[in-house]
Each structure stands twice: as structure tokens, then as C-alpha cells.
Amino acid sequence: MTIAVGDKLPDVKLMKAGESGPEPVQTADYFAGKTVALFSVPGAFTPTCSAKHLPGFVEKASELKAKGIDEIVCTAVNDAFVMGAWGKAAGSSDVTMLADGNGDFAKAVDLVMDGSGFGMGSRGQRFSMVVKDGVVEKLNVEAPGTFEVSAAEYMLGQL
């Protein structure tokens, strides 16, 4: 069943690019005790993700933090090396890149899409959520092929 407002995030392992290689991150620990703006993209370095989605959260980071967001997290079904490189190329230190390399998080929240028509296999859908102390407070899932409700600007209007 797809995650919903009021649900606790499932506890899965994501990966973060670190100085000496990928570092495991358990979602139960990582999202505890803070308010996080989490957004998911189908893939790093893909057109809409690179031109609009990530840049929007980079541009609006200070406004989101002024409205009570402690951390901004981007996740995608890519490995930690790709997410780290994308963060360096297009992101900022205001956005934490967490790799869902095996798609475990996307599967656990039941927000998976089939990108095989584009040679991408199983990916996470485009969505955003506000997570407070591990519990989903806001959830914005895009319809296939759209980019509206998961944008940073939309989230700002919800806070």
C-alpha cells in the first residue's frame, strides 16, 4: 500500500556519498527528531530532474528552512557515486543526496514507476513529502509525465 499522510517512513538503508566512499544511512535514524523536505526524482542527471526539480530546492532552500524545514533530502534510484556527482554538479550543500540504489525505499513507500521504456528499469516516482520525526505530514505525488506538485515552490505553499 502506498505511503500516506500520517504514516511512519519505513526503515530502509539508503547510501550517502562520503569522503571515503558510500556510507549507509538508516531512514529510521536519519529522519528522527527533525523536519525534512524529501523529494524523489526518477533519475540523477535526467532532463526535468536536472533542469527544474533539484534546482528548485537549491534555490528555495533558505525559504524552506525559514518555514521550519531542518534538512532537504533528494533521493533517486541511482548509486551513491552518481548521486554524489550530481549533487556536486547541480546541487548545493543545502540538499543532502541519498541514493536508493536498489530501489528499496521506492518499493517500501510503494512509489515505483516502470522506466523500462526509456531503458531505466524500475525507478522511484517523482514525489515530495514533508517528514516530521519520521512521520509523513505532507505527500505530493506527481501524475506520470508531470512536474507540478513535487516542486519546491508547491511545498513552500504548504508550509
PDB file of C-alpha atoms in Angstrom:
ATOM      1  CA  MET A   1       0.000   0.000   0.000  1.00  0.00           C
ATOM      2  CA  THR A   2       1.282   3.473  -0.921  1.00  0.00           C
ATOM      3  CA  ILE A   3       2.555   5.551   1.977  1.00  0.00           C
ATOM      4  CA  ALA A   4       0.095   8.195   3.181  1.00  0.00           C
ATOM      5  CA  VAL A   5      -0.008  11.264   5.378  1.00  0.00           C
ATOM      6  CA  GLY A   6       0.265  10.124   8.993  1.00  0.00           C
ATOM      7  CA  ASP A   7       2.336   7.035   8.170  1.00  0.00           C
ATOM      8  CA  LYS A   8       5.782   6.451   9.600  1.00  0.00           C
ATOM      9  CA  LEU A   9       8.518   6.146   6.993  1.00  0.00           C
ATOM     10  CA  PRO A  10       9.659   2.553   6.533  1.00  0.00           C
ATOM     11  CA  ASP A  11      13.095   1.792   7.921  1.00  0.00           C
ATOM     12  CA  VAL A  12      15.355   1.032   4.969  1.00  0.00           C
ATOM     13  CA  LYS A  13      19.018   1.572   4.180  1.00  0.00           C
ATOM     14  CA  LEU A  14      19.966   4.343   1.780  1.00  0.00           C
ATOM     15  CA  MET A  15      23.506   5.362   0.851  1.00  0.00           C
ATOM     16  CA  LYS A  16      25.265   8.708   1.023  1.00  0.00           C
ATOM     17  CA  ALA A  17      28.461   9.573  -0.839  1.00  0.00           C
ATOM     18  CA  GLY A  18      31.158  10.150   1.764  1.00  0.00           C
ATOM     19  CA  GLU A  19      34.802  11.157   1.699  1.00  0.00           C
ATOM     20  CA  SER A  20      35.970   7.537   1.659  1.00  0.00           C
ATOM     21  CA  GLY A  21      33.079   6.020  -0.303  1.00  0.00           C
ATOM     22  CA  PRO A  22      29.399   5.188   0.219  1.00  0.00           C
ATOM     23  CA  GLU A  23      28.090   5.466   3.774  1.00  0.00           C
ATOM     24  CA  PRO A  24      24.929   3.629   4.890  1.00  0.00           C
ATOM     25  CA  VAL A  25      22.033   5.707   6.204  1.00  0.00           C
ATOM     26  CA  GLN A  26      19.098   4.098   8.046  1.00  0.00           C
ATOM     27  CA  THR A  27      15.940   6.093   7.448  1.00  0.00           C
ATOM     28  CA  ALA A  28      14.569   5.497  10.966  1.00  0.00           C
ATOM     29  CA  ASP A  29      17.643   7.148  12.478  1.00  0.00           C
ATOM     30  CA  TYR A  30      18.157   9.779   9.806  1.00  0.00           C
ATOM     31  CA  PHE A  31      14.637  11.235   9.869  1.00  0.00           C
ATOM     32  CA  ALA A  32      14.210  11.070  13.666  1.00  0.00           C
ATOM     33  CA  GLY A  33      13.909  14.327  15.581  1.00  0.00           C
ATOM     34  CA  LYS A  34      13.840  16.734  12.636  1.00  0.00           C
ATOM     35  CA  THR A  35      11.590  18.111   9.926  1.00  0.00           C
ATOM     36  CA  VAL A  36      12.754  17.098   6.459  1.00  0.00           C
ATOM     37  CA  ALA A  37      11.696  18.171   2.984  1.00  0.00           C
ATOM     38  CA  LEU A  38      12.212  14.973   0.984  1.00  0.00           C
ATOM     39  CA  PHE A  39      11.897  14.833  -2.776  1.00  0.00           C
ATOM     40  CA  SER A  40      12.357  11.914  -5.117  1.00  0.00           C
ATOM     41  CA  VAL A  41      13.300  12.031  -8.772  1.00  0.00           C
ATOM     42  CA  PRO A  42      13.271   9.247 -11.380  1.00  0.00           C
ATOM     43  CA  GLY A  43      16.974   9.703 -12.030  1.00  0.00           C
ATOM     44  CA  ALA A  44      20.007  11.890 -11.470  1.00  0.00           C
ATOM     45  CA  PHE A  45      21.156  13.887 -14.490  1.00  0.00           C
ATOM     46  CA  THR A  46      17.811  13.375 -16.281  1.00  0.00           C
ATOM     47  CA  PRO A  47      16.235  16.403 -18.037  1.00  0.00           C
ATOM     48  CA  THR A  48      13.404  17.558 -15.737  1.00  0.00           C
ATOM     49  CA  CYS A  49      15.251  16.459 -12.615  1.00  0.00           C
ATOM     50  CA  SER A  50      18.364  18.470 -13.524  1.00  0.00           C
ATOM     51  CA  ALA A  51      16.686  21.473 -15.136  1.00  0.00           C
ATOM     52  CA  LYS A  52      13.845  22.022 -12.656  1.00  0.00           C
ATOM     53  CA  HIS A  53      13.427  19.680  -9.691  1.00  0.00           C
ATOM     54  CA  LEU A  54      16.819  19.806  -7.959  1.00  0.00           C
ATOM     55  CA  PRO A  55      17.470  23.471  -8.894  1.00  0.00           C
ATOM     56  CA  GLY A  56      14.122  24.467  -7.384  1.00  0.00           C
ATOM     57  CA  PHE A  57      15.045  23.003  -3.999  1.00  0.00           C
ATOM     58  CA  VAL A  58      18.518  24.539  -4.194  1.00  0.00           C
ATOM     59  CA  GLU A  59      17.026  27.979  -4.968  1.00  0.00           C
ATOM     60  CA  LYS A  60      14.314  27.738  -2.298  1.00  0.00           C
ATOM     61  CA  ALA A  61      16.459  26.154   0.444  1.00  0.00           C
ATOM     62  CA  SER A  62      16.654  29.250   2.635  1.00  0.00           C
ATOM     63  CA  GLU A  63      12.901  29.884   2.308  1.00  0.00           C
ATOM     64  CA  LEU A  64      12.112  26.267   3.213  1.00  0.00           C
ATOM     65  CA  LYS A  65      14.416  26.441   6.222  1.00  0.00           C
ATOM     66  CA  ALA A  66      12.814  29.730   7.301  1.00  0.00           C
ATOM     67  CA  LYS A  67       9.463  27.878   7.350  1.00  0.00           C
ATOM     68  CA  GLY A  68      10.696  25.133   9.700  1.00  0.00           C
ATOM     69  CA  ILE A  69      12.498  22.655   7.442  1.00  0.00           C
ATOM     70  CA  ASP A  70      15.675  21.384   9.130  1.00  0.00           C
ATOM     71  CA  GLU A  71      17.038  19.468   6.163  1.00  0.00           C
ATOM     72  CA  ILE A  72      16.344  18.956   2.465  1.00  0.00           C
ATOM     73  CA  VAL A  73      16.903  15.453   1.066  1.00  0.00           C
ATOM     74  CA  CYS A  74      16.880  14.251  -2.536  1.00  0.00           C
ATOM     75  CA  THR A  75      16.600  10.563  -3.323  1.00  0.00           C
ATOM     76  CA  ALA A  76      16.677   8.595  -6.573  1.00  0.00           C
ATOM     77  CA  VAL A  77      17.207   5.024  -7.706  1.00  0.00           C
ATOM     78  CA  ASN A  78      20.859   5.649  -8.530  1.00  0.00           C
ATOM     79  CA  ASP A  79      24.038   4.621  -6.755  1.00  0.00           C
ATOM     80  CA  ALA A  80      25.807   6.812  -4.196  1.00  0.00           C
ATOM     81  CA  PHE A  81      28.586   7.718  -6.651  1.00  0.00           C
ATOM     82  CA  VAL A  82      26.091   9.073  -9.207  1.00  0.00           C
ATOM     83  CA  MET A  83      24.088  10.927  -6.544  1.00  0.00           C
ATOM     84  CA  GLY A  84      27.291  12.407  -5.131  1.00  0.00           C
ATOM     85  CA  ALA A  85      28.444  13.557  -8.571  1.00  0.00           C
ATOM     86  CA  TRP A  86      25.025  15.024  -9.368  1.00  0.00           C
ATOM     87  CA  GLY A  87      24.991  16.860  -6.047  1.00  0.00           C
ATOM     88  CA  LYS A  88      28.391  18.373  -6.805  1.00  0.00           C
ATOM     89  CA  ALA A  89      27.438  19.268 -10.385  1.00  0.00           C
ATOM     90  CA  ALA A  90      23.964  20.691  -9.833  1.00  0.00           C
ATOM     91  CA  GLY A  91      23.177  20.831  -6.145  1.00  0.00           C
ATOM     92  CA  SER A  92      24.414  22.600  -3.077  1.00  0.00           C
ATOM     93  CA  SER A  93      25.369  21.811   0.481  1.00  0.00           C
ATOM     94  CA  ASP A  94      21.745  22.647   1.357  1.00  0.00           C
ATOM     95  CA  VAL A  95      20.498  19.426  -0.286  1.00  0.00           C
ATOM     96  CA  THR A  96      21.557  16.018   1.005  1.00  0.00           C
ATOM     97  CA  MET A  97      21.726  13.400  -1.739  1.00  0.00           C
ATOM     98  CA  LEU A  98      20.659   9.922  -0.603  1.00  0.00           C
ATOM     99  CA  ALA A  99      20.989   7.036  -3.044  1.00  0.00           C
ATOM    100  CA  ASP A 100      18.275   4.388  -3.240  1.00  0.00           C
ATOM    101  CA  GLY A 101      20.435   2.213  -5.478  1.00  0.00           C
ATOM    102  CA  ASN A 102      18.354  -0.952  -5.204  1.00  0.00           C
ATOM    103  CA  GLY A 103      15.026   0.873  -5.118  1.00  0.00           C
ATOM    104  CA  ASP A 104      14.306  -0.402  -1.602  1.00  0.00           C
ATOM    105  CA  PHE A 105      12.938   2.930  -0.388  1.00  0.00           C
ATOM    106  CA  ALA A 106      10.798   3.448  -3.507  1.00  0.00           C
ATOM    107  CA  LYS A 107       9.386  -0.073  -3.062  1.00  0.00           C
ATOM    108  CA  ALA A 108       8.829   0.358   0.684  1.00  0.00           C
ATOM    109  CA  VAL A 109       6.763   3.532   0.176  1.00  0.00           C
ATOM    110  CA  ASP A 110       5.110   1.914  -2.885  1.00  0.00           C
ATOM    111  CA  LEU A 111       6.001   4.763  -5.226  1.00  0.00           C
ATOM    112  CA  VAL A 112       7.710   2.814  -8.005  1.00  0.00           C
ATOM    113  CA  MET A 113       7.479   3.550 -11.711  1.00  0.00           C
ATOM    114  CA  ASP A 114       8.399   1.452 -14.707  1.00  0.00           C
ATOM    115  CA  GLY A 115      11.024   3.333 -16.701  1.00  0.00           C
ATOM    116  CA  SER A 116      11.944   0.354 -18.867  1.00  0.00           C
ATOM    117  CA  GLY A 117      10.542   2.093 -21.958  1.00  0.00           C
ATOM    118  CA  PHE A 118      13.369   4.594 -21.540  1.00  0.00           C
ATOM    119  CA  GLY A 119      15.983   1.962 -20.645  1.00  0.00           C
ATOM    120  CA  MET A 120      15.840   2.954 -16.968  1.00  0.00           C
ATOM    121  CA  GLY A 121      14.197  -0.120 -15.409  1.00  0.00           C
ATOM    122  CA  SER A 122      12.324   0.214 -12.146  1.00  0.00           C
ATOM    123  CA  ARG A 123      12.627   3.701 -10.630  1.00  0.00           C
ATOM    124  CA  GLY A 124      11.075   5.831  -7.931  1.00  0.00           C
ATOM    125  CA  GLN A 125       8.204   8.074  -8.955  1.00  0.00           C
ATOM    126  CA  ARG A 126       8.548  11.842  -8.825  1.00  0.00           C
ATOM    127  CA  PHE A 127       7.199  12.992  -5.450  1.00  0.00           C
ATOM    128  CA  SER A 128       7.878  15.168  -2.445  1.00  0.00           C
ATOM    129  CA  MET A 129       6.965  14.933   1.202  1.00  0.00           C
ATOM    130  CA  VAL A 130       7.431  16.746   4.463  1.00  0.00           C
ATOM    131  CA  VAL A 131       8.546  14.292   7.130  1.00  0.00           C
ATOM    132  CA  LYS A 132       8.466  15.308  10.796  1.00  0.00           C
ATOM    133  CA  ASP A 133      10.217  12.986  13.233  1.00  0.00           C
ATOM    134  CA  GLY A 134       9.869  10.121  10.751  1.00  0.00           C
ATOM    135  CA  VAL A 135       6.152  10.658  10.065  1.00  0.00           C
ATOM    136  CA  VAL A 136       4.762  11.907   6.748  1.00  0.00           C
ATOM    137  CA  GLU A 137       2.998  15.259   7.203  1.00  0.00           C
ATOM    138  CA  LYS A 138       2.591  16.229   3.532  1.00  0.00           C
ATOM    139  CA  LEU A 139       2.738  13.994   0.461  1.00  0.00           C
ATOM    140  CA  ASN A 140       2.761  15.188  -3.134  1.00  0.00           C
ATOM    141  CA  VAL A 141       2.877  12.517  -5.848  1.00  0.00           C
ATOM    142  CA  GLU A 142       3.124  13.584  -9.468  1.00  0.00           C
ATOM    143  CA  ALA A 143       0.933  12.137 -12.194  1.00  0.00           C
ATOM    144  CA  PRO A 144       3.048  10.371 -14.840  1.00  0.00           C
ATOM    145  CA  GLY A 145       4.940  12.838 -17.028  1.00  0.00           C
ATOM    146  CA  THR A 146       4.134  15.911 -14.907  1.00  0.00           C
ATOM    147  CA  PHE A 147       6.132  18.234 -12.683  1.00  0.00           C
ATOM    148  CA  GLU A 148       3.888  20.409 -10.535  1.00  0.00           C
ATOM    149  CA  VAL A 149       3.047  19.219  -7.012  1.00  0.00           C
ATOM    150  CA  SER A 150       6.512  17.913  -6.095  1.00  0.00           C
ATOM    151  CA  ALA A 151       8.243  21.241  -6.768  1.00  0.00           C
ATOM    152  CA  ALA A 152       9.873  23.297  -4.026  1.00  0.00           C
ATOM    153  CA  GLU A 153       7.514  26.200  -4.784  1.00  0.00           C
ATOM    154  CA  TYR A 154       4.482  23.975  -4.212  1.00  0.00           C
ATOM    155  CA  MET A 155       5.891  22.725  -0.917  1.00  0.00           C
ATOM    156  CA  LEU A 156       6.541  26.286   0.243  1.00  0.00           C
ATOM    157  CA  GLY A 157       2.833  26.986  -0.245  1.00  0.00           C
ATOM    158  CA  GLN A 158       2.012  24.056   2.049  1.00  0.00           C
ATOM    159  CA  LEU A 159       4.181  25.226   4.942  1.00  0.00           C
TER     160      LEU A 159
END
